[in-house]
Coordinates of C-alpha atoms in Angstrom, one line a residue:
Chain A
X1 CA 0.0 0.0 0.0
X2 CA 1.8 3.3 -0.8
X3 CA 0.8 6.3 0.9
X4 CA 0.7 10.3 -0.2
X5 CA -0.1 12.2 3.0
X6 CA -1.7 15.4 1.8
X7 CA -1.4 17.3 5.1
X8 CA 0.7 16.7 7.5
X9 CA 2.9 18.8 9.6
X10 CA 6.2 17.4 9.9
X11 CA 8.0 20.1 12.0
X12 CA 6.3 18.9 14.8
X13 CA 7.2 15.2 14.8
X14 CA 10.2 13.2 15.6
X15 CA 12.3 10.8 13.5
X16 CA 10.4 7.3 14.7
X17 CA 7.0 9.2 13.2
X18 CA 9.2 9.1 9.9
X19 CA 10.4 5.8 10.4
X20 CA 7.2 4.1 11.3
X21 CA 5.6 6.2 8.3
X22 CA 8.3 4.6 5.9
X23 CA 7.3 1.1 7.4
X24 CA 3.2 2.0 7.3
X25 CA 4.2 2.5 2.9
X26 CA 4.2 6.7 3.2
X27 CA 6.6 7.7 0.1
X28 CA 5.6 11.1 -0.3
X29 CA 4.1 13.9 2.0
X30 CA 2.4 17.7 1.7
X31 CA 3.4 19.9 4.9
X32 CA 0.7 22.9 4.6
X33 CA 2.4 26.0 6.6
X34 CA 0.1 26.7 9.5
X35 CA 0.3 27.9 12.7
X36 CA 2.4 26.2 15.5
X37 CA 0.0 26.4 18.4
X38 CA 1.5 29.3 19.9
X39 CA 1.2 32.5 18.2
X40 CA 3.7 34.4 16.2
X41 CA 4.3 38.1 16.7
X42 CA 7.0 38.7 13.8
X43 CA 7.2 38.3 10.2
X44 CA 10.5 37.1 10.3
X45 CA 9.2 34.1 12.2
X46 CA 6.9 33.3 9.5
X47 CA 10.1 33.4 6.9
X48 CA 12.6 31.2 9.1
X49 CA 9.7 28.5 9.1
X50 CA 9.4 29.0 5.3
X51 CA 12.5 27.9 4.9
X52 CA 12.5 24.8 7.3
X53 CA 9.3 23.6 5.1
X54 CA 11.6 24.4 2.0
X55 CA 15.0 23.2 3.1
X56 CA 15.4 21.6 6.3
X57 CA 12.6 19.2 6.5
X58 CA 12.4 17.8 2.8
X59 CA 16.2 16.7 3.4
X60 CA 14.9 15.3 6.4
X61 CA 12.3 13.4 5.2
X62 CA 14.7 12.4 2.7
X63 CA 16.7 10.4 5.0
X64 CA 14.1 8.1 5.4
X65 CA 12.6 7.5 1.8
X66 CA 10.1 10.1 1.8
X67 CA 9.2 13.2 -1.0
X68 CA 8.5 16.0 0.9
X69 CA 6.6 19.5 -0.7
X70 CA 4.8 22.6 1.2
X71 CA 2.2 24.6 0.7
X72 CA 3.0 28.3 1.6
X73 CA 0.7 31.3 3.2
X74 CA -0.7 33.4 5.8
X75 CA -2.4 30.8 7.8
X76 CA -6.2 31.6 8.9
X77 CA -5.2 31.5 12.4
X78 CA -2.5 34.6 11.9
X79 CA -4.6 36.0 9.7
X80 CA -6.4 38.3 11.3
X81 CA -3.4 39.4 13.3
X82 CA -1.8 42.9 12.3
X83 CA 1.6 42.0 13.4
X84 CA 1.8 39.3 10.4
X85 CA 0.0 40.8 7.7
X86 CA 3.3 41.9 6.1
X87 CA 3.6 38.4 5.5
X88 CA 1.4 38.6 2.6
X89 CA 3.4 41.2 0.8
X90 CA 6.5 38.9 1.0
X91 CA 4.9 35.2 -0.4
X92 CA 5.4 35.4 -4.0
X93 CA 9.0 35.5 -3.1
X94 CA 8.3 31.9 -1.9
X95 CA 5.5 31.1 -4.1
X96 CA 7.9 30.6 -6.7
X97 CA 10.1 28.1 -5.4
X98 CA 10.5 24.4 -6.7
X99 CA 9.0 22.7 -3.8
X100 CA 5.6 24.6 -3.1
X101 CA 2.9 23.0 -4.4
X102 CA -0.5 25.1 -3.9
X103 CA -1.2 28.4 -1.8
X104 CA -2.4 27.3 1.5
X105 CA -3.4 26.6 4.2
X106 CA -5.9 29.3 3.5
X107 CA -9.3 29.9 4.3
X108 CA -11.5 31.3 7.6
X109 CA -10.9 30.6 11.5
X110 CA -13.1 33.5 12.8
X111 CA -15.0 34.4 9.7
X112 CA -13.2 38.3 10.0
X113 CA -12.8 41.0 7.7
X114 CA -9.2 40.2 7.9
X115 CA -9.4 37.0 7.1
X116 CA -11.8 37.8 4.3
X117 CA -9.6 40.1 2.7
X118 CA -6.2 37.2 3.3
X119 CA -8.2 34.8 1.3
X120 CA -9.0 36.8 -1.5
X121 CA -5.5 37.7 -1.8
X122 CA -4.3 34.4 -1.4
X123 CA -6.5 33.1 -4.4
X124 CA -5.5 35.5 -6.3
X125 CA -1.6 34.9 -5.7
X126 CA -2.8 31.0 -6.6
X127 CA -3.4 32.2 -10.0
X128 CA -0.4 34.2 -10.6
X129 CA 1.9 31.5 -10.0
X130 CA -0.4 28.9 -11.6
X131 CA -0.6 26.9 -8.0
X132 CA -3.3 24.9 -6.6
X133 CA -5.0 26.0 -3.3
X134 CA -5.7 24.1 -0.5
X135 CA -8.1 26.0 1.9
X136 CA -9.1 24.6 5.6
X137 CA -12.6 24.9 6.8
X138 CA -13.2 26.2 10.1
X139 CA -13.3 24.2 13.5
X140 CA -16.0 25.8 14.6
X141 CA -19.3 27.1 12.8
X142 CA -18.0 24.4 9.8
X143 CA -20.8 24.5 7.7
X144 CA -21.3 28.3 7.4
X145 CA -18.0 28.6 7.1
X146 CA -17.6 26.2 3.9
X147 CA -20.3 28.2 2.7
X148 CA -18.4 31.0 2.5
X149 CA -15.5 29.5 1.6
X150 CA -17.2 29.0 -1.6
X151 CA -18.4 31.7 -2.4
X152 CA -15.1 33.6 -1.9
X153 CA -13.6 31.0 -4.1
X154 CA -16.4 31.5 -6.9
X155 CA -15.8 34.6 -7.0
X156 CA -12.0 34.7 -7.8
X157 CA -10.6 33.9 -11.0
X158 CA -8.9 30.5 -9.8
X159 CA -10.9 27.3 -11.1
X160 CA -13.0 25.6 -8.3
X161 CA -11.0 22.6 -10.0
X162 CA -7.9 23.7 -8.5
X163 CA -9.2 23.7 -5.2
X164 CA -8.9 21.5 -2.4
X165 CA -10.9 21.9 0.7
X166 CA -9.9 20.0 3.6
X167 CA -11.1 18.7 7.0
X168 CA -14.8 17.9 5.4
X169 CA -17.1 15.7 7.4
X170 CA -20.9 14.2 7.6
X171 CA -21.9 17.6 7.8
X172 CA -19.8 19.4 4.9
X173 CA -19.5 17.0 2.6
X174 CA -22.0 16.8 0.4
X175 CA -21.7 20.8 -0.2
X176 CA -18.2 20.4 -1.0
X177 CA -18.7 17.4 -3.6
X178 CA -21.5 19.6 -5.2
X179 CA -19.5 22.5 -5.7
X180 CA -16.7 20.4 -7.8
X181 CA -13.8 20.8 -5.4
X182 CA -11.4 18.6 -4.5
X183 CA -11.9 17.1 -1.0
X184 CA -9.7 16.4 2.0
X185 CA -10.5 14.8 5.3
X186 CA -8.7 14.4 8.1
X187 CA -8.4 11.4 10.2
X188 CA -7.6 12.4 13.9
X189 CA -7.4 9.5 17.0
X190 CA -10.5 11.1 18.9
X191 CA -11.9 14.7 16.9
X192 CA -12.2 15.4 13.0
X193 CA -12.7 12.3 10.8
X194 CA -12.6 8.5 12.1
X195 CA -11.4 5.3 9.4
X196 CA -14.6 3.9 9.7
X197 CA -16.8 7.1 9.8
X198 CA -14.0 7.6 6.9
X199 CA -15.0 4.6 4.8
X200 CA -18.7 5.1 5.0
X201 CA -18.6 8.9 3.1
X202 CA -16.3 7.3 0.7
X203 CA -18.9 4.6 -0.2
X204 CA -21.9 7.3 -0.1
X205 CA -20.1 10.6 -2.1
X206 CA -17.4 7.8 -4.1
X207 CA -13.4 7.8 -4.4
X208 CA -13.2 10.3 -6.9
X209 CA -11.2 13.7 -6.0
X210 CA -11.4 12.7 -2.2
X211 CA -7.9 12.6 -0.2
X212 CA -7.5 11.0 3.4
X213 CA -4.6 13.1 5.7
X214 CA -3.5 12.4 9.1
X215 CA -2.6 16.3 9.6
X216 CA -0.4 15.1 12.5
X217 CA 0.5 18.2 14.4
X218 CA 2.0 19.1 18.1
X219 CA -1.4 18.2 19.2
X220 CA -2.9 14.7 19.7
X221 CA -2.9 13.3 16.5
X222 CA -1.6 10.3 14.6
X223 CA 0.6 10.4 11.4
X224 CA -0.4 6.3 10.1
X225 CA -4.2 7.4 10.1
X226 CA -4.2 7.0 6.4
X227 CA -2.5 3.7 6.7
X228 CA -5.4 2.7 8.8
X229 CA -8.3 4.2 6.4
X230 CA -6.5 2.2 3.9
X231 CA -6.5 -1.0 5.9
X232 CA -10.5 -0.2 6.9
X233 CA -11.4 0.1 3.1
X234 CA -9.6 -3.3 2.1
X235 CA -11.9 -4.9 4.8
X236 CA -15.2 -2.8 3.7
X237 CA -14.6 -4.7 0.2
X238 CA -13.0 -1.9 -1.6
X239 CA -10.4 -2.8 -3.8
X240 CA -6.6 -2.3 -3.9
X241 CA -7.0 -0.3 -6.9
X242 CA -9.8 2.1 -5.0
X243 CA -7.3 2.1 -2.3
X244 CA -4.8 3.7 -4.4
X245 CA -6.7 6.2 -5.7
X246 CA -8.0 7.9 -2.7
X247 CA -4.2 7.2 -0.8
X248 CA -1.9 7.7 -3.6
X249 CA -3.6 9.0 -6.8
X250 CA -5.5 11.5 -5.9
X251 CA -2.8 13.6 -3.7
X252 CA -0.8 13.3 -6.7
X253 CA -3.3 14.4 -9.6
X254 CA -4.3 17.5 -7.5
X255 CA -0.8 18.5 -6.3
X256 CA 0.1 17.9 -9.9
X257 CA -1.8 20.9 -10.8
X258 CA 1.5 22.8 -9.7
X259 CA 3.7 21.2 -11.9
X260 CA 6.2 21.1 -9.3
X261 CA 5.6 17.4 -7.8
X262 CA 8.9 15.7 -7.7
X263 CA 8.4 12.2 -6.6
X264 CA 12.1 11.2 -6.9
X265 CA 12.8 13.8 -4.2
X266 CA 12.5 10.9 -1.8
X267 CA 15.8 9.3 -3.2
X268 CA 18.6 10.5 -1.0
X269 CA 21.4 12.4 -3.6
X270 CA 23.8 10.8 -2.8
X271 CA 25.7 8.6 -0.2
X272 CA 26.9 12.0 1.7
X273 CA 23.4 11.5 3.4
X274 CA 23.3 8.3 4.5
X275 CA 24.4 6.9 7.6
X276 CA 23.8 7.6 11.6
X277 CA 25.8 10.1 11.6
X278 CA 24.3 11.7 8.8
X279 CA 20.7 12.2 11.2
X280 CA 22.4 12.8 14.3
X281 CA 24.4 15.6 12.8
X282 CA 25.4 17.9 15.7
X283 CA 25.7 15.2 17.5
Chain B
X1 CA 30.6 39.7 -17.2
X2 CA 34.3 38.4 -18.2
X3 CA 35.4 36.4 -20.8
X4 CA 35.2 33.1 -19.2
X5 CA 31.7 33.9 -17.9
X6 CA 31.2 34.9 -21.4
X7 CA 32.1 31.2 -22.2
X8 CA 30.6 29.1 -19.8
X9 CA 27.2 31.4 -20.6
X10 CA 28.1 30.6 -24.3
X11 CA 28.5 27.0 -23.3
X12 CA 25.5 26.5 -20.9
X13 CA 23.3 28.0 -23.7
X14 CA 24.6 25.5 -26.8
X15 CA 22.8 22.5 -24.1
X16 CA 19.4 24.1 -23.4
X17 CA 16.5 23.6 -25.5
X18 CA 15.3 26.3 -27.6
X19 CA 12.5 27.0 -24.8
X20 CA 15.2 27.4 -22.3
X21 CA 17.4 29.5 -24.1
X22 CA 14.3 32.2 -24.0
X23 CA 13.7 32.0 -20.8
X24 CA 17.4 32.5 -20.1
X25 CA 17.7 35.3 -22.5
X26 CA 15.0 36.9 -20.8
X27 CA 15.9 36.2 -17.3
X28 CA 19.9 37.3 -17.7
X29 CA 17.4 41.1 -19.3
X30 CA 15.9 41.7 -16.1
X31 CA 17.5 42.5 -13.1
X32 CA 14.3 43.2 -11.4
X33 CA 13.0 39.7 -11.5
X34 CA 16.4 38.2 -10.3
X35 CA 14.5 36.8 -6.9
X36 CA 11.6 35.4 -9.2
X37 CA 13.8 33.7 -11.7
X38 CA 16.4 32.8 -9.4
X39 CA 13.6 30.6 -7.7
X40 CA 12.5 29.2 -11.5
X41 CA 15.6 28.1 -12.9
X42 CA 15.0 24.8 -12.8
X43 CA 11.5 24.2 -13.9
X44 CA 12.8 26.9 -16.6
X45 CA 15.4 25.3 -17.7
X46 CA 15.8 21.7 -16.1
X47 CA 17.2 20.0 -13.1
X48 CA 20.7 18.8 -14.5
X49 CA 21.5 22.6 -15.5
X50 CA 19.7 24.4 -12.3
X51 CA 22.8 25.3 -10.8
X52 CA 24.6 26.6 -13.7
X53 CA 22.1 28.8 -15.1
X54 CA 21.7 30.3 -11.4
X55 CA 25.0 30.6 -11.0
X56 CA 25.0 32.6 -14.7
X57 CA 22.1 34.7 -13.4
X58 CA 24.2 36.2 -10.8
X59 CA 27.1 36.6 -12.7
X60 CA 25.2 38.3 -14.7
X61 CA 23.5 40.5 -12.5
X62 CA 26.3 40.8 -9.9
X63 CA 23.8 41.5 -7.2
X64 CA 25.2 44.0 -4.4
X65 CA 25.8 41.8 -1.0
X66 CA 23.0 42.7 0.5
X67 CA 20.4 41.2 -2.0
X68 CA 22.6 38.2 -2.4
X69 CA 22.5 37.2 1.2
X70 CA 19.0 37.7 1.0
X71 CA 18.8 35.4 -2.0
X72 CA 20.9 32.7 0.1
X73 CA 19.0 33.6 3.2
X74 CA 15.3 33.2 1.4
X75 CA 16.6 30.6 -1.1
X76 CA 15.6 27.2 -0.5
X77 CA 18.7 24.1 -0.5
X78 CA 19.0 24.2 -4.3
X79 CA 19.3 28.0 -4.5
X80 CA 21.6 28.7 -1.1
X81 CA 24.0 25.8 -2.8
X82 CA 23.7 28.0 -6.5
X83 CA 24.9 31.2 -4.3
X84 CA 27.9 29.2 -2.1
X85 CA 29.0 27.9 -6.2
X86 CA 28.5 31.2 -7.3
X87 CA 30.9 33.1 -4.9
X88 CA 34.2 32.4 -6.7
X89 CA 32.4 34.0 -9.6
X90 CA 31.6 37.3 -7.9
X91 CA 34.9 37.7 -6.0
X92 CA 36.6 40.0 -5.7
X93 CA 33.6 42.3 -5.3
X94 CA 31.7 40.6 -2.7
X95 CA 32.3 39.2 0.7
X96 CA 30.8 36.0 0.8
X97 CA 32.4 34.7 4.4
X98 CA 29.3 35.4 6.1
X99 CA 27.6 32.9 3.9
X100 CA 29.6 30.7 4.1
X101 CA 29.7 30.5 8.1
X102 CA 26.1 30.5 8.0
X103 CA 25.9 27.3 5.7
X104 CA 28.8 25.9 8.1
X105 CA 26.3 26.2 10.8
X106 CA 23.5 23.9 9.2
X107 CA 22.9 20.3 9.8
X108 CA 22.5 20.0 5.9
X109 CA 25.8 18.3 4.1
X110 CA 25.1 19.4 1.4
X111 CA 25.6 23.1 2.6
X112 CA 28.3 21.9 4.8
X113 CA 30.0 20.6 1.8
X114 CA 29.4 23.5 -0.2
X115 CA 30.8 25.4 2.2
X116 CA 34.2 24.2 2.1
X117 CA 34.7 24.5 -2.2
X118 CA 37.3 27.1 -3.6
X119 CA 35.5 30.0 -1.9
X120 CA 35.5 28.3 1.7
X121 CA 39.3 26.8 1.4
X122 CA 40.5 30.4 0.8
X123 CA 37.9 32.4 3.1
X124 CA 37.9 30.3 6.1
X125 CA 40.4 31.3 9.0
X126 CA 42.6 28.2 10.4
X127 CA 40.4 27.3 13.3
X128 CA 36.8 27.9 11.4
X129 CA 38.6 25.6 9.0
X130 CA 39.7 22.8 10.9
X131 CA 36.1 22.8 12.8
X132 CA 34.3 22.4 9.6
X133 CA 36.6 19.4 8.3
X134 CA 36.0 17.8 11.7
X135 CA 32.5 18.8 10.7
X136 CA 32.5 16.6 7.7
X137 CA 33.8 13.7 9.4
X138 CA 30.8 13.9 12.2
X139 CA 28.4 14.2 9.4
X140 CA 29.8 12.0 7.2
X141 CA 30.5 14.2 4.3
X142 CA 33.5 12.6 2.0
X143 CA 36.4 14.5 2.6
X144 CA 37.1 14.4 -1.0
X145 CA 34.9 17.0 -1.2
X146 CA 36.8 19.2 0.6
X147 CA 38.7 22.1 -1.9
X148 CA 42.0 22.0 -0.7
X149 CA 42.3 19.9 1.3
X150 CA 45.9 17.9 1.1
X151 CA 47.9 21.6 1.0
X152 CA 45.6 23.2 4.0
X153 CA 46.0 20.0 5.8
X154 CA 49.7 19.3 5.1
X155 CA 51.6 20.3 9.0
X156 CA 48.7 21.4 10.7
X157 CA 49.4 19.6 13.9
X158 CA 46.6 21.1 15.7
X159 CA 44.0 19.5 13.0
X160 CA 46.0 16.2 13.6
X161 CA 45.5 16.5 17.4
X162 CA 41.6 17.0 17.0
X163 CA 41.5 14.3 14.6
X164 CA 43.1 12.1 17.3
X165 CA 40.9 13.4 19.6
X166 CA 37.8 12.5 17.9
X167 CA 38.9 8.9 17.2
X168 CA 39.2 8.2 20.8
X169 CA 36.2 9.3 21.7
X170 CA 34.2 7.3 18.7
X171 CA 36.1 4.0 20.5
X172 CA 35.8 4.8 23.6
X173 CA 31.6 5.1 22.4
X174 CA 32.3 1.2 20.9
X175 CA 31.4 3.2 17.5
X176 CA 33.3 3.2 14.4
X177 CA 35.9 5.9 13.3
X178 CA 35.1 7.5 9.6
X179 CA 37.5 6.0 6.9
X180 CA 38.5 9.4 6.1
X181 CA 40.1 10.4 9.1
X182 CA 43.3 8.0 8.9
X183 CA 43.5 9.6 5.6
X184 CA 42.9 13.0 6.4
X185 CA 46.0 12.5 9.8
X186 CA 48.3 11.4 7.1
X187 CA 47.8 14.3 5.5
X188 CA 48.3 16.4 8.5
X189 CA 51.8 14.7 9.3
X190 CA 53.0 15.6 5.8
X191 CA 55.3 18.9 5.2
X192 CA 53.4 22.6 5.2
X193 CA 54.4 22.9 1.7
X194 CA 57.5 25.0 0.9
X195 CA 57.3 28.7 0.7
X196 CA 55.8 30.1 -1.5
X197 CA 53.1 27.9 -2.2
X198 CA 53.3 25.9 -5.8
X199 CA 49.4 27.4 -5.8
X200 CA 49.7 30.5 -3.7
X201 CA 47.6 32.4 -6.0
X202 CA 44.5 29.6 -4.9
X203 CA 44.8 30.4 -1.9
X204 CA 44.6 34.3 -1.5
X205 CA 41.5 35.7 -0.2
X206 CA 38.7 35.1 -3.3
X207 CA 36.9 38.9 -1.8
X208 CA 40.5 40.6 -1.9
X209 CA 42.9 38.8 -3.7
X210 CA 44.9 39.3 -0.6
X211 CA 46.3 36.4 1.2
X212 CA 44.0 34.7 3.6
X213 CA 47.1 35.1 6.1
X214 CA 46.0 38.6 6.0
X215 CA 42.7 39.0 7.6
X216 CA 42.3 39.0 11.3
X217 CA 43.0 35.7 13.1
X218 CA 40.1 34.1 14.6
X219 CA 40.0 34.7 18.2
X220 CA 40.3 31.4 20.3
X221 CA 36.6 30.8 21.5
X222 CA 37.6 29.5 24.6
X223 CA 40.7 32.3 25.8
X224 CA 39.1 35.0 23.7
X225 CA 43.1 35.8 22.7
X226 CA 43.5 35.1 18.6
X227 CA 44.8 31.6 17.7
X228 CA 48.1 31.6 16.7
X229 CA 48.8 27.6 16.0
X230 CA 50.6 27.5 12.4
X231 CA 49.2 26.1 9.5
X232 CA 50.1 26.4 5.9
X233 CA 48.0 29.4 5.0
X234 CA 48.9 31.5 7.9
X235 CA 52.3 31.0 9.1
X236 CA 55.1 33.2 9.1
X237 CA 55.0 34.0 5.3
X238 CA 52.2 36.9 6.4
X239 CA 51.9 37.9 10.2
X240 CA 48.8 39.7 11.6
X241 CA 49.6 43.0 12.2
X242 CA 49.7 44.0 15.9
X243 CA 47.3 45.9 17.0
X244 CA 48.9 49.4 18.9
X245 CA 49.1 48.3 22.8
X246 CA 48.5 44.7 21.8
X247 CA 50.9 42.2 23.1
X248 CA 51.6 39.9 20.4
X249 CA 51.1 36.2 21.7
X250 CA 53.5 34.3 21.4
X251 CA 52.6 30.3 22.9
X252 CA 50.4 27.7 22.0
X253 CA 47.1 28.4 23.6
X254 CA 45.2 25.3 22.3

């Protein structure tokens, strides 16, 4: 079974998460920029973690088999924050590097002016630099908040095809399918989505332009959650193939979009980065 | 531009595809897009020639040192590696040591190793030297790799003692010692070559086209006084100037 994590944030986990993702058949993995639980109160904070998603952590992922891309933006939960909005002016500097693959995380957390006025911007920068966004929905108020999610997104110039709207459930989903986005939903050990609650919306909305994360975090959360939808559809009577799709096809059709998905990425360069000492460098 | 960038531009050109060769030509036009293309060079133009059509975007441009440390600074692996290649290029008319410490002090090797090519051999002060070497053993970067290396190497006894130092403590740990190191002591018990260097020109300053002897000593980190152990590059050839009041040391302080 390989595995395309679509949203996962590897910053905050440790080298046996990539290990036992390696063993669970994760090859390649999307690390959205978000926030990191506690807030920032620079821009320049936003940049250093910019270039961990771009540099440091795709050579770590490296070291254990695994493709690493980003997603890069003004996260909904800084969004509204004055003290980051110069953020915004600086992302097409980033927006046009190799290994970004769509504008996001985007979307609303408070449903604010501010954030209003981030995701229009955002979408916009999406279509400038002929990305793929991936938008989150709101924790709380979900359904009103995909709502108008949409119709920001309708009303920007960038394709509703290009769009991927993540952490759907019962309650979201069958707006999202309707509205011919793709759609993401995330598996979490107690909130979010569950396997099985998982594989019972992929048999009533279908396999088609649906993607399973883990969106592992610092919080409590699981990074083989897709293993484990995968293992949940094989005994629901879906097939490998159907398996593939929604764990491994999908991720890489929409993060395709970008042009920028390099799935040999997760062949160390070259025997300089093998070894022990190689991960315990500083050591 | 000189003539050999002239050359290699010429060169670099005759391999890309007629696409590529646009988007070049374009790219080496505008100045004002140097952060945007710098970034696209490779989906522009392809992975195997990334690093030489960055590297012929800022020879072209010759950004001033503060925009290039920002394009190292914002640039993601491939493009911090394109700026460390790219130094040598730009010398004498930018400093590029602070780079070049900075990519010292990452975990990636591929920085690290970056770090030591022509630029590094000739930029780096003895002990920033020998640290980074000792670096590349810990990490596991081939030693071959390192610009240099057999001439900078050659009678540095304090490089031999570290080396000696770090073997006991991998066997004392029951772990293995990197194959490089016995390599990289014989080196060290070899002579500091005669004076002057058969390559002395290599080894002056890339920024100044002074000799590397020249610039201030680093200071030992641990007495604060500068280092004053000998080693090929800054030995007697060039003394550092004393500094009015200054007593000039005279032991070994390591």
């Amino acid at each position: 079974m390989r595995i395309f994590d679509p949203h996962i944030h590897m910053t905050s986990r440790t080298t046996d998460d990539y290990r036992a993702m390696y063993d669970a058949g994760v090859r390649a993995v999307v690390e959205p920029s978000f926030w990191l639980g506690q807030p920032r109160t620079h821009p320049a904070s936003f940049y250093d973690y910019f270039d961990a998603l771009l540099g440091w952590e795709p050579f770590r992922a490296a070291q254990y088999g695994i493709a690493h891309h980003c997603t890069i933006a003004l996260n909904p939960k800084e969004a509204g924050d004055p003290r980051c909005l110069p953020v915004l002016e600086e992302l097409p500097r980033y927006l046009a590097k190799d290994g970004v693959v769509a504008v996001g995380e985007i979307g609303y957390d408070s449903m604010t002016p501010a954030e209003d006025r981030a995701l229009a911007a955002q979408l916009q920068m999406a279509v400038d630099h002929e990305l793929p966004a991936m938008v989150h929905t709101p924790h709380r108020d979900k359904a009103a908040g995909l709502t108008r999610t949409l119709d920001v997104v309708r009303e920007s110039d960038l394709p509703i095809e290009h769009v991927l709207i993540d952490h759907l459930n019962e309650t979201t989903v069958a707006a999202a399918t309707d509205s011919g986005c793709w759609r993401g939903f995330s598996i979490y050990p107690d909130t979010k989505m569950d396997p099985d609650r998982m594989v019972a919306l992929l048999r009533s909305h279908g396999t088609e332009c649906v993607l399973v994360n883990s969106a592992a975090d610092w919080g409590n959360s699981d990074p083989l959650t897709p293993r484990r939808v995968g293992e949940a559809m094989l005994a629901a009577g879906f097939t490998e193939d159907d398996v593939d799709l929604v764990l491994w096809r999908n991720p890489v059709e929409f993060y395709g979009l970008s042009g920028r998905l390099d799935l040999d990425a997760a062949e160390p360069a070259s025997p300089t980065h093998e070894g022990n000492s190689v991960l315990r460098g500083g050591e | 531009m000189t003539a050999a960038d002239r050359d290699r531009l010429g060169a670099l050109r005759s391999e890309l595809d007629e696409r590529a060769q646009d988007w070049l030509k374009r790219a080496l036009a505008e100045p004002d897009r140097l952060e945007i293309s710098f970034a696209a060079a490779k989906r522009a133009c392809g992975a195997p020639h990334a690093v030489r059509v960055r590297v012929a975007l800022l020879a072209e441009h010759r950004p001033p040192a503060a925009r290039l440390a920002e394009l190292y600074r914002r640039g993601n692996a491939a493009e911090r590696l394109a700026v460390l290649e790219a130094l040598p290029e730009l010398a004498p008319d930018t400093d590029g040591s602070e780079l070049v410490h900075d990519a010292l002090r990452t975990n990636d090797p591929r920085l690290v190793a970056a770090a030591l090519g022509p630029y590094g051999a000739c930029c780096l002060a003895p002990h920033d030297w020998r640290q980074a070497v000792l670096k590349c053993l810990f990490v596991g970067i081939p030693l071959a790799e390192v610009h240099d290396l057999a001439p900078r190497a050659a009678g540095d006894d304090e490089l031999a003692r570290m080396l000696r130092d770090f073997a006991a403590e991998r066997t004392a740990a029951g772990r293995t010692v990197p194959e490089d190191l016995h390599h990289l002591l014989e080196l060290t018990s070899r002579p500091a070559p005669a004076r002057p260097a058969p390559d002395r020109s290599a080894l002056d300053h890339p920024a100044t086209g002074r000799p590397v002897a020249d610039h201030p000593v680093t200071d030992h980190p641990v007495t604060g006084r500068p280092s004053t152990v000998p080693s090929p590059v800054d030995g007697p050839a060039a003394p550092r100037p004393t500094a009015p009041g200054e007593q000039r040391p005279t032991g070994q302080e390591i």
